């Protein structure tokens, strides 16, 4: 641009045929449909200046809305819309930051998830110290970010006192109370209502698939371990990254992946006062085909109801998926020691434990919470000063 030796300056123009805004920026042309642009108008008539919330509804915007004129300002583009003459002033930074052209070309994992196999963790699970977690907000944000990126984090030296698991959950969100109570005890019980409360092996699973919505975060706090604390003594915990496993299944056996993602499976839980049912695919995809959630639990799966041929196809895929989830190369194992508190994404990470002898009674306390609260906490802890706008 002649005479402009400073930062790249974008030039706005109207695309006559469609009435869209076009912005020449950085050697590219960014196109903004008039209806989209008008819906995102930041003026005080369109966006409440106090809450930052939108005041209009899409039906309030003229259907034949088009960009009529544009004018360039140093930091803004002023747009006038036909047919009603509404005027909007968009910052250049906002427009380029919300460009539509090129969106979606990026890696589907661009939301920051780091998928892992056992070897990728290199013998070091993401962990943190409870005291530092409490005292340092930046450190706390980083540990919680591990749950978002890797699916879990282990907090060490959490006080070995009953009920503390609720304190941990409340550092980042709200406890999700269920029929098991605000918290549940995982230990050997004489008349267990759930196989978790025995000393048997529990294969990789997600919790509570019979709820809709499922609790998206689970915490497990160790009050007493099963053995001397060495791997091999029994009662080891194992974790599997279900998103990594799903990527492997998609790659190795697309047919199995298709039936596992395309079949609605029912799960149930029944006890004296509870009758829970939920029906969802074992691997949940978003409309772009990206893996959004894993639901897997052989203990609470109900008989599959589907046409005969679909059941046959499903069982082949189901077997492949279950076998894959049990591969050693995917599973990281460790023994929970008293004071350890594991926080994990129950929509992504499957957990398991080996059998143990009941001579030294293992005792964990667990509770549920949700990822939206955890992510909100991370976002607030990571805020630039004074960046708040409600929406
Ligand atoms: Zn407006």
Short mmCIF file of C-alpha atoms and ligand atoms in Angstrom, two decimals:
data_model
loop_
_atom_site.label_atom_id
_atom_site.label_comp_id
_atom_site.label_asym_id
_atom_site.label_seq_id
_atom_site.Cartn_x
_atom_site.Cartn_y
_atom_site.Cartn_z
CA UNK A 1 0.00 0.00 0.00
CA UNK A 2 1.66 3.27 -1.10
CA UNK A 3 2.80 5.43 1.74
CA UNK A 4 1.90 2.86 4.36
CA UNK A 5 5.09 1.52 5.86
CA UNK A 6 3.53 0.49 9.14
CA UNK A 7 1.33 -2.49 9.94
CA UNK A 8 -0.67 -4.20 7.25
CA UNK A 9 -3.73 -2.12 6.54
CA UNK A 10 -6.86 -3.87 5.37
CA UNK A 11 -9.14 -2.28 2.79
CA UNK A 12 -12.85 -2.87 2.98
CA UNK A 13 -15.11 -3.12 0.00
CA UNK A 14 -18.60 -4.28 -0.87
CA UNK A 15 -19.03 -7.30 -3.06
CA UNK A 16 -21.79 -6.02 -5.32
CA UNK A 17 -23.26 -9.36 -6.39
CA UNK A 18 -23.97 -10.61 -2.88
CA UNK A 19 -23.89 -7.53 -0.69
CA UNK A 20 -21.19 -9.11 1.48
CA UNK A 21 -18.28 -7.27 3.06
CA UNK A 22 -14.90 -8.08 1.61
CA UNK A 23 -11.73 -7.20 3.42
CA UNK A 24 -8.31 -7.38 1.76
CA UNK A 25 -6.01 -8.45 4.55
CA UNK A 26 -2.53 -9.89 4.51
CA UNK A 27 -2.72 -10.88 0.83
CA UNK A 28 -6.05 -12.65 1.30
CA UNK A 29 -9.61 -11.59 0.76
CA UNK A 30 -11.83 -12.23 3.76
CA UNK A 31 -15.54 -12.45 3.03
CA UNK A 32 -18.22 -11.72 5.61
CA UNK A 33 -21.86 -12.49 4.69
CA UNK A 34 -24.11 -9.50 5.36
CA UNK A 35 -26.56 -11.45 7.55
CA UNK A 36 -23.74 -12.81 9.73
CA UNK A 37 -22.15 -9.39 9.99
CA UNK A 38 -25.35 -7.65 10.96
CA UNK A 39 -26.14 -10.35 13.54
CA UNK A 40 -22.79 -9.54 15.16
CA UNK A 41 -23.19 -5.77 15.15
CA UNK A 42 -21.62 -4.39 18.35
CA UNK A 43 -23.65 -1.14 18.48
CA UNK A 44 -25.62 -0.36 21.67
CA UNK A 45 -28.93 -1.07 19.88
CA UNK A 46 -27.75 -4.57 19.00
CA UNK A 47 -25.57 -5.44 22.00
CA UNK A 48 -26.43 -4.46 25.52
CA UNK A 49 -23.54 -2.25 26.68
CA UNK A 50 -23.72 -3.49 30.28
CA UNK A 51 -24.03 -7.27 29.91
CA UNK A 52 -22.58 -7.59 26.41
CA UNK A 53 -25.60 -9.75 25.53
CA UNK A 54 -27.38 -9.58 22.20
CA UNK A 55 -30.61 -7.59 22.12
CA UNK A 56 -32.02 -8.69 18.78
CA UNK A 57 -33.24 -11.98 17.42
CA UNK A 58 -32.33 -13.22 13.93
CA UNK A 59 -35.92 -12.58 12.79
CA UNK A 60 -35.47 -8.86 13.66
CA UNK A 61 -32.85 -8.55 10.91
CA UNK A 62 -34.23 -7.87 7.42
CA UNK A 63 -33.97 -11.02 5.34
CA UNK A 64 -32.65 -9.04 2.36
CA UNK A 65 -30.04 -7.34 4.53
CA UNK A 66 -26.95 -6.35 2.49
CA UNK A 67 -23.88 -4.22 2.93
CA UNK A 68 -24.63 -0.91 1.16
CA UNK A 69 -21.52 1.16 1.87
CA UNK A 70 -18.28 0.85 3.77
CA UNK A 71 -15.82 3.39 5.04
CA UNK A 72 -12.30 2.84 6.30
CA UNK A 73 -11.09 4.20 9.61
CA UNK A 74 -7.64 3.55 11.07
CA UNK A 75 -8.79 0.82 13.46
CA UNK A 76 -12.35 0.21 12.27
CA UNK A 77 -14.58 -0.43 9.28
CA UNK A 78 -17.93 1.33 9.30
CA UNK A 79 -20.62 -0.57 7.43
CA UNK A 80 -24.04 0.71 6.41
CA UNK A 81 -26.68 -1.91 5.72
CA UNK A 82 -29.53 -1.85 3.23
CA UNK A 83 -32.48 -1.76 3.31
CA UNK A 84 -32.84 -0.08 6.73
CA UNK A 85 -29.67 2.05 6.81
CA UNK A 86 -28.41 0.49 10.08
CA UNK A 87 -24.81 1.44 10.72
CA UNK A 88 -22.23 -0.81 12.40
CA UNK A 89 -18.65 -0.15 13.35
CA UNK A 90 -16.42 -3.23 13.45
CA UNK A 91 -12.85 -3.21 14.67
CA UNK A 92 -10.37 -4.54 12.12
CA UNK A 93 -8.86 -6.78 14.77
CA UNK A 94 -12.25 -8.31 15.54
CA UNK A 95 -12.95 -8.96 11.84
CA UNK A 96 -9.61 -10.63 11.14
CA UNK A 97 -9.89 -12.54 14.41
CA UNK A 98 -13.28 -13.88 13.32
CA UNK A 99 -12.39 -14.58 9.69
CA UNK A 100 -14.50 -17.30 8.09
CA UNK A 101 -12.23 -17.96 5.11
CA UNK A 102 -9.72 -20.58 6.15
CA UNK A 103 -11.69 -21.56 9.22
CA UNK A 104 -11.95 -25.33 9.56
CA UNK A 105 -8.78 -26.02 7.55
CA UNK A 106 -6.86 -26.34 10.78
CA UNK A 107 -6.11 -29.53 12.69
CA UNK A 108 -9.28 -30.89 14.31
CA UNK A 109 -7.32 -31.10 17.56
CA UNK A 110 -6.84 -27.34 17.49
CA UNK A 111 -8.87 -27.15 20.70
CA UNK A 112 -5.60 -28.07 22.41
CA UNK A 113 -6.18 -31.72 23.25
CA UNK A 114 -3.00 -33.78 23.35
CA UNK A 115 -3.88 -37.40 22.68
CA UNK A 116 -1.60 -39.97 24.29
CA UNK A 117 -0.53 -43.57 24.43
CA UNK A 118 1.31 -44.88 27.48
CA UNK A 119 4.69 -44.21 25.82
CA UNK A 120 3.78 -40.58 25.07
CA UNK A 121 3.55 -39.86 28.80
CA UNK A 122 7.11 -41.13 29.14
CA UNK A 123 6.48 -42.54 32.62
CA UNK A 124 5.41 -39.14 33.94
CA UNK A 125 1.75 -38.54 34.48
CA UNK A 126 0.57 -34.93 34.72
CA UNK A 127 0.62 -34.07 38.41
CA UNK A 128 0.73 -31.26 40.90
CA UNK A 129 1.20 -30.48 44.54
CA UNK A 130 -1.93 -29.63 46.52
CA UNK A 131 -0.39 -26.78 48.52
CA UNK A 132 1.02 -25.07 45.43
CA UNK A 133 -2.32 -25.66 43.69
CA UNK A 134 -4.14 -23.82 46.47
CA UNK A 135 -1.65 -21.01 46.85
CA UNK A 136 -0.80 -20.14 43.25
CA UNK A 137 -3.64 -19.36 40.80
CA UNK A 138 -1.38 -19.71 37.75
CA UNK A 139 -0.21 -23.12 38.90
CA UNK A 140 -3.83 -24.11 39.58
CA UNK A 141 -4.83 -23.05 36.05
CA UNK A 142 -1.98 -25.11 34.58
CA UNK A 143 -2.95 -28.25 36.50
CA UNK A 144 -6.61 -27.88 35.46
CA UNK A 145 -5.46 -27.27 31.89
CA UNK A 146 -3.88 -30.74 32.05
CA UNK A 147 -7.42 -32.14 32.42
CA UNK A 148 -8.47 -30.23 29.28
CA UNK A 149 -5.40 -31.22 27.26
CA UNK A 150 -4.40 -34.67 28.49
CA UNK A 151 -7.68 -35.69 30.09
CA UNK A 152 -6.40 -35.99 33.66
CA UNK A 153 -4.20 -34.69 36.43
CA UNK A 154 -3.02 -36.18 39.73
CA UNK A 155 -2.86 -33.88 42.74
CA UNK A 156 -0.44 -35.07 45.42
CA UNK A 157 -0.48 -34.55 49.17
CA UNK A 158 -4.15 -33.72 49.42
CA UNK A 159 -5.05 -34.12 53.12
CA UNK A 160 -5.98 -37.71 53.95
CA UNK A 161 -9.32 -36.86 55.52
CA UNK A 162 -12.76 -38.13 54.62
CA UNK A 163 -14.76 -35.68 52.52
CA UNK A 164 -11.74 -33.79 51.16
CA UNK A 165 -12.59 -34.91 47.63
CA UNK A 166 -15.49 -32.44 47.76
CA UNK A 167 -13.09 -29.63 48.69
CA UNK A 168 -10.96 -30.51 45.66
CA UNK A 169 -13.98 -30.46 43.32
CA UNK A 170 -15.07 -27.08 44.69
CA UNK A 171 -11.73 -25.51 43.74
CA UNK A 172 -12.85 -25.60 40.10
CA UNK A 173 -16.57 -26.22 39.94
CA UNK A 174 -19.68 -27.68 41.44
CA UNK A 175 -20.13 -31.15 42.85
CA UNK A 176 -22.63 -33.17 40.83
CA UNK A 177 -24.71 -34.96 43.41
CA UNK A 178 -26.19 -38.29 42.31
CA UNK A 179 -28.10 -41.23 43.75
CA UNK A 180 -24.73 -42.28 45.23
CA UNK A 181 -24.72 -39.03 47.22
CA UNK A 182 -22.43 -35.99 47.00
CA UNK A 183 -19.53 -38.40 47.33
CA UNK A 184 -19.18 -42.15 47.17
CA UNK A 185 -16.85 -44.55 48.92
CA UNK A 186 -14.96 -47.08 46.82
CA UNK A 187 -14.05 -49.94 49.12
CA UNK A 188 -14.93 -53.56 49.61
CA UNK A 189 -18.48 -53.85 50.85
CA UNK A 190 -20.17 -56.99 52.15
CA UNK A 191 -23.29 -56.57 49.95
CA UNK A 192 -22.12 -54.39 47.04
CA UNK A 193 -24.67 -52.70 44.79
CA UNK A 194 -21.92 -52.07 42.26
CA UNK A 195 -18.92 -54.18 41.24
CA UNK A 196 -16.70 -51.18 41.98
CA UNK A 197 -17.28 -51.96 45.65
CA UNK A 198 -15.56 -55.37 45.47
CA UNK A 199 -11.92 -56.41 45.09
CA UNK A 200 -12.43 -57.72 41.53
CA UNK A 201 -10.64 -56.46 38.47
CA UNK A 202 -12.50 -53.63 36.75
CA UNK A 203 -11.74 -53.24 33.03
CA UNK A 204 -11.44 -49.80 31.36
CA UNK A 205 -14.72 -47.94 31.49
CA UNK A 206 -16.31 -44.55 31.85
CA UNK A 207 -18.59 -43.89 34.81
CA UNK A 208 -22.34 -43.51 34.86
CA UNK A 209 -23.07 -44.06 31.12
CA UNK A 210 -26.67 -44.61 32.26
CA UNK A 211 -27.04 -40.87 32.94
CA UNK A 212 -27.90 -38.22 30.40
CA UNK A 213 -26.08 -35.89 30.71
CA UNK A 214 -23.24 -37.97 32.03
CA UNK A 215 -21.04 -36.44 34.77
CA UNK A 216 -18.15 -35.08 32.73
CA UNK A 217 -15.49 -34.91 35.45
CA UNK A 218 -14.69 -37.57 38.03
CA UNK A 219 -12.46 -37.27 41.09
CA UNK A 220 -10.96 -40.15 43.07
CA UNK A 221 -9.18 -39.43 46.32
CA UNK A 222 -7.14 -42.16 47.99
CA UNK A 223 -7.47 -42.48 51.76
CA UNK A 224 -5.90 -45.96 52.03
CA UNK A 225 -4.12 -48.02 49.38
CA UNK A 226 -4.51 -51.73 48.82
CA UNK A 227 -0.87 -52.68 49.18
CA UNK A 228 2.57 -51.31 49.93
CA UNK A 229 2.28 -48.83 47.07
CA UNK A 230 4.26 -50.68 44.43
CA UNK A 231 2.84 -51.53 41.03
CA UNK A 232 2.18 -55.26 41.06
CA UNK A 233 0.64 -55.46 44.53
CA UNK A 234 -2.85 -55.29 43.12
CA UNK A 235 -5.38 -52.49 43.11
CA UNK A 236 -3.43 -50.47 40.56
CA UNK A 237 -5.32 -47.83 38.69
CA UNK A 238 -5.10 -47.67 34.92
CA UNK A 239 -6.12 -44.92 32.53
CA UNK A 240 -6.70 -45.06 28.77
CA UNK A 241 -7.11 -42.04 26.49
CA UNK A 242 -10.37 -42.91 24.73
CA UNK A 243 -9.84 -40.16 22.13
CA UNK A 244 -6.51 -41.71 21.15
CA UNK A 245 -8.13 -45.16 21.08
CA UNK A 246 -10.93 -43.83 18.86
CA UNK A 247 -8.37 -42.31 16.46
CA UNK A 248 -6.64 -45.70 16.27
CA UNK A 249 -9.93 -47.54 15.64
CA UNK A 250 -10.86 -45.08 12.89
CA UNK A 251 -7.48 -45.66 11.29
CA UNK A 252 -7.25 -49.44 11.70
CA UNK A 253 -10.86 -50.46 11.14
CA UNK A 254 -13.07 -47.79 9.58
CA UNK A 255 -15.98 -50.24 9.37
CA UNK A 256 -15.88 -50.97 13.10
CA UNK A 257 -15.56 -47.23 13.76
CA UNK A 258 -18.65 -46.57 11.65
CA UNK A 259 -20.86 -49.05 13.52
CA UNK A 260 -19.56 -48.07 16.95
CA UNK A 261 -20.20 -44.38 16.25
CA UNK A 262 -23.50 -45.05 14.48
CA UNK A 263 -25.26 -47.36 16.93
CA UNK A 264 -27.30 -46.13 19.88
CA UNK A 265 -26.46 -48.24 22.94
CA UNK A 266 -28.51 -48.41 26.11
CA UNK A 267 -27.10 -48.43 29.60
CA UNK A 268 -28.95 -48.89 32.85
CA UNK A 269 -28.56 -48.90 36.59
CA UNK A 270 -31.08 -50.21 39.08
CA UNK A 271 -31.09 -50.43 42.85
CA UNK A 272 -33.75 -50.13 45.55
CA UNK A 273 -34.44 -46.48 44.92
CA UNK A 274 -33.01 -45.85 41.44
CA UNK A 275 -33.90 -46.73 37.86
CA UNK A 276 -31.58 -44.97 35.41
CA UNK A 277 -31.49 -45.39 31.61
CA UNK A 278 -29.57 -43.60 28.88
CA UNK A 279 -29.11 -44.34 25.18
CA UNK A 280 -26.10 -42.94 23.29
CA UNK A 281 -23.39 -44.20 20.90
CA UNK A 282 -20.19 -45.61 22.49
CA UNK A 283 -18.20 -43.01 20.56
CA UNK A 284 -19.99 -39.71 20.05
CA UNK A 285 -19.02 -37.62 17.00
CA UNK A 286 -19.83 -34.01 16.25
CA UNK A 287 -21.29 -33.06 12.84
CA UNK A 288 -17.75 -32.64 11.46
CA UNK A 289 -16.90 -36.19 12.44
CA UNK A 290 -14.66 -35.23 15.35
CA UNK A 291 -14.73 -37.40 18.47
CA UNK A 292 -16.58 -35.58 21.24
CA UNK A 293 -17.19 -38.25 23.84
CA UNK A 294 -16.62 -41.83 24.91
CA UNK A 295 -19.17 -43.89 26.83
CA UNK A 296 -18.09 -47.41 27.64
CA UNK A 297 -19.06 -49.72 30.47
CA UNK A 298 -19.69 -53.43 30.03
CA UNK A 299 -21.18 -53.74 33.53
CA UNK A 300 -24.13 -51.48 32.87
CA UNK A 301 -24.75 -52.15 29.15
CA UNK A 302 -28.34 -53.22 28.45
CA UNK A 303 -29.34 -55.64 25.67
CA UNK A 304 -28.88 -53.92 22.31
CA UNK A 305 -32.17 -53.40 20.49
CA UNK A 306 -31.63 -53.01 16.77
CA UNK A 307 -32.51 -54.89 13.56
CA UNK A 308 -30.83 -58.31 13.28
CA UNK A 309 -28.26 -57.30 10.64
CA UNK A 310 -27.27 -54.19 12.57
CA UNK A 311 -26.77 -56.19 15.75
CA UNK A 312 -24.47 -58.60 13.88
CA UNK A 313 -22.41 -55.73 12.46
CA UNK A 314 -22.35 -53.91 15.78
CA UNK A 315 -21.05 -56.93 17.68
CA UNK A 316 -18.07 -57.25 15.33
CA UNK A 317 -17.20 -53.58 15.80
CA UNK A 318 -17.94 -53.64 19.54
CA UNK A 319 -15.49 -56.52 20.00
CA UNK A 320 -12.76 -54.64 18.07
CA UNK A 321 -13.33 -51.51 20.13
CA UNK A 322 -13.32 -53.32 23.47
CA UNK A 323 -10.16 -55.27 22.57
CA UNK A 324 -8.43 -52.06 21.51
CA UNK A 325 -9.27 -50.38 24.83
CA UNK A 326 -7.51 -53.23 26.66
CA UNK A 327 -4.20 -52.88 24.81
CA UNK A 328 -1.26 -52.46 27.19
CA UNK A 329 0.37 -49.86 24.93
CA UNK A 330 -2.56 -47.52 25.55
CA UNK A 331 -2.82 -47.88 29.30
CA UNK A 332 -0.86 -45.97 31.91
CA UNK A 333 -0.83 -47.61 35.35
CA UNK A 334 -0.01 -46.38 38.82
CA UNK A 335 -0.93 -47.09 42.40
CA UNK A 336 -2.91 -44.43 44.20
CA UNK A 337 -1.21 -43.54 47.46
CA UNK A 338 -2.96 -41.94 50.41
CA UNK A 339 -3.30 -38.24 49.61
CA UNK A 340 -3.41 -38.72 45.84
CA UNK A 341 -6.42 -37.20 44.12
CA UNK A 342 -7.03 -38.03 40.49
CA UNK A 343 -9.17 -35.63 38.44
CA UNK A 344 -10.18 -36.84 34.99
CA UNK A 345 -12.42 -36.17 32.03
CA UNK A 346 -15.09 -38.87 32.21
CA UNK A 347 -16.10 -38.23 28.59
CA UNK A 348 -12.62 -39.05 27.33
CA UNK A 349 -10.47 -41.05 29.75
CA UNK A 350 -11.43 -44.60 30.70
CA UNK A 351 -10.36 -45.87 34.10
CA UNK A 352 -9.64 -49.37 35.32
CA UNK A 353 -8.18 -51.15 38.29
CA UNK A 354 -6.57 -54.53 38.81
CA UNK A 355 -7.88 -57.02 41.37
CA UNK A 356 -6.54 -56.77 44.90
CA UNK A 357 -6.60 -58.69 48.12
CA UNK A 358 -8.90 -57.31 50.77
CA UNK A 359 -6.43 -57.84 53.62
CA UNK A 360 -5.29 -54.23 53.54
CA UNK A 361 -8.54 -52.51 52.73
CA UNK A 362 -8.26 -50.04 49.88
CA UNK A 363 -10.43 -46.98 50.43
CA UNK A 364 -11.06 -44.24 47.90
CA UNK A 365 -13.62 -41.48 47.94
CA UNK A 366 -14.96 -40.16 44.69
CA UNK A 367 -17.28 -37.50 43.41
CA UNK A 368 -18.44 -36.02 40.14
CA UNK A 369 -18.27 -32.52 38.74
CA UNK A 370 -18.39 -30.98 35.27
CA UNK A 371 -15.99 -29.88 32.57
CA UNK A 372 -17.77 -26.62 31.77
CA UNK A 373 -17.09 -25.39 35.30
CA UNK A 374 -13.49 -26.56 35.12
CA UNK A 375 -12.96 -24.80 31.78
CA UNK A 376 -14.61 -21.66 33.11
CA UNK A 377 -12.26 -21.68 36.10
CA UNK A 378 -9.24 -22.02 33.82
CA UNK A 379 -10.50 -19.18 31.61
CA UNK A 380 -11.10 -16.86 34.57
CA UNK A 381 -7.72 -17.66 36.12
CA UNK A 382 -6.09 -16.92 32.74
CA UNK A 383 -7.86 -13.59 32.13
CA UNK A 384 -6.04 -10.45 31.23
CA UNK A 385 -6.95 -7.76 33.76
CA UNK A 386 -10.21 -5.97 32.86
CA UNK A 387 -11.05 -8.17 29.91
CA UNK A 388 -14.49 -9.07 31.23
CA UNK A 389 -17.54 -8.82 29.02
CA UNK A 390 -20.58 -10.93 29.72
CA UNK A 391 -22.20 -12.85 26.91
ZN1 LIG B 1 -26.35 -2.50 15.53
#
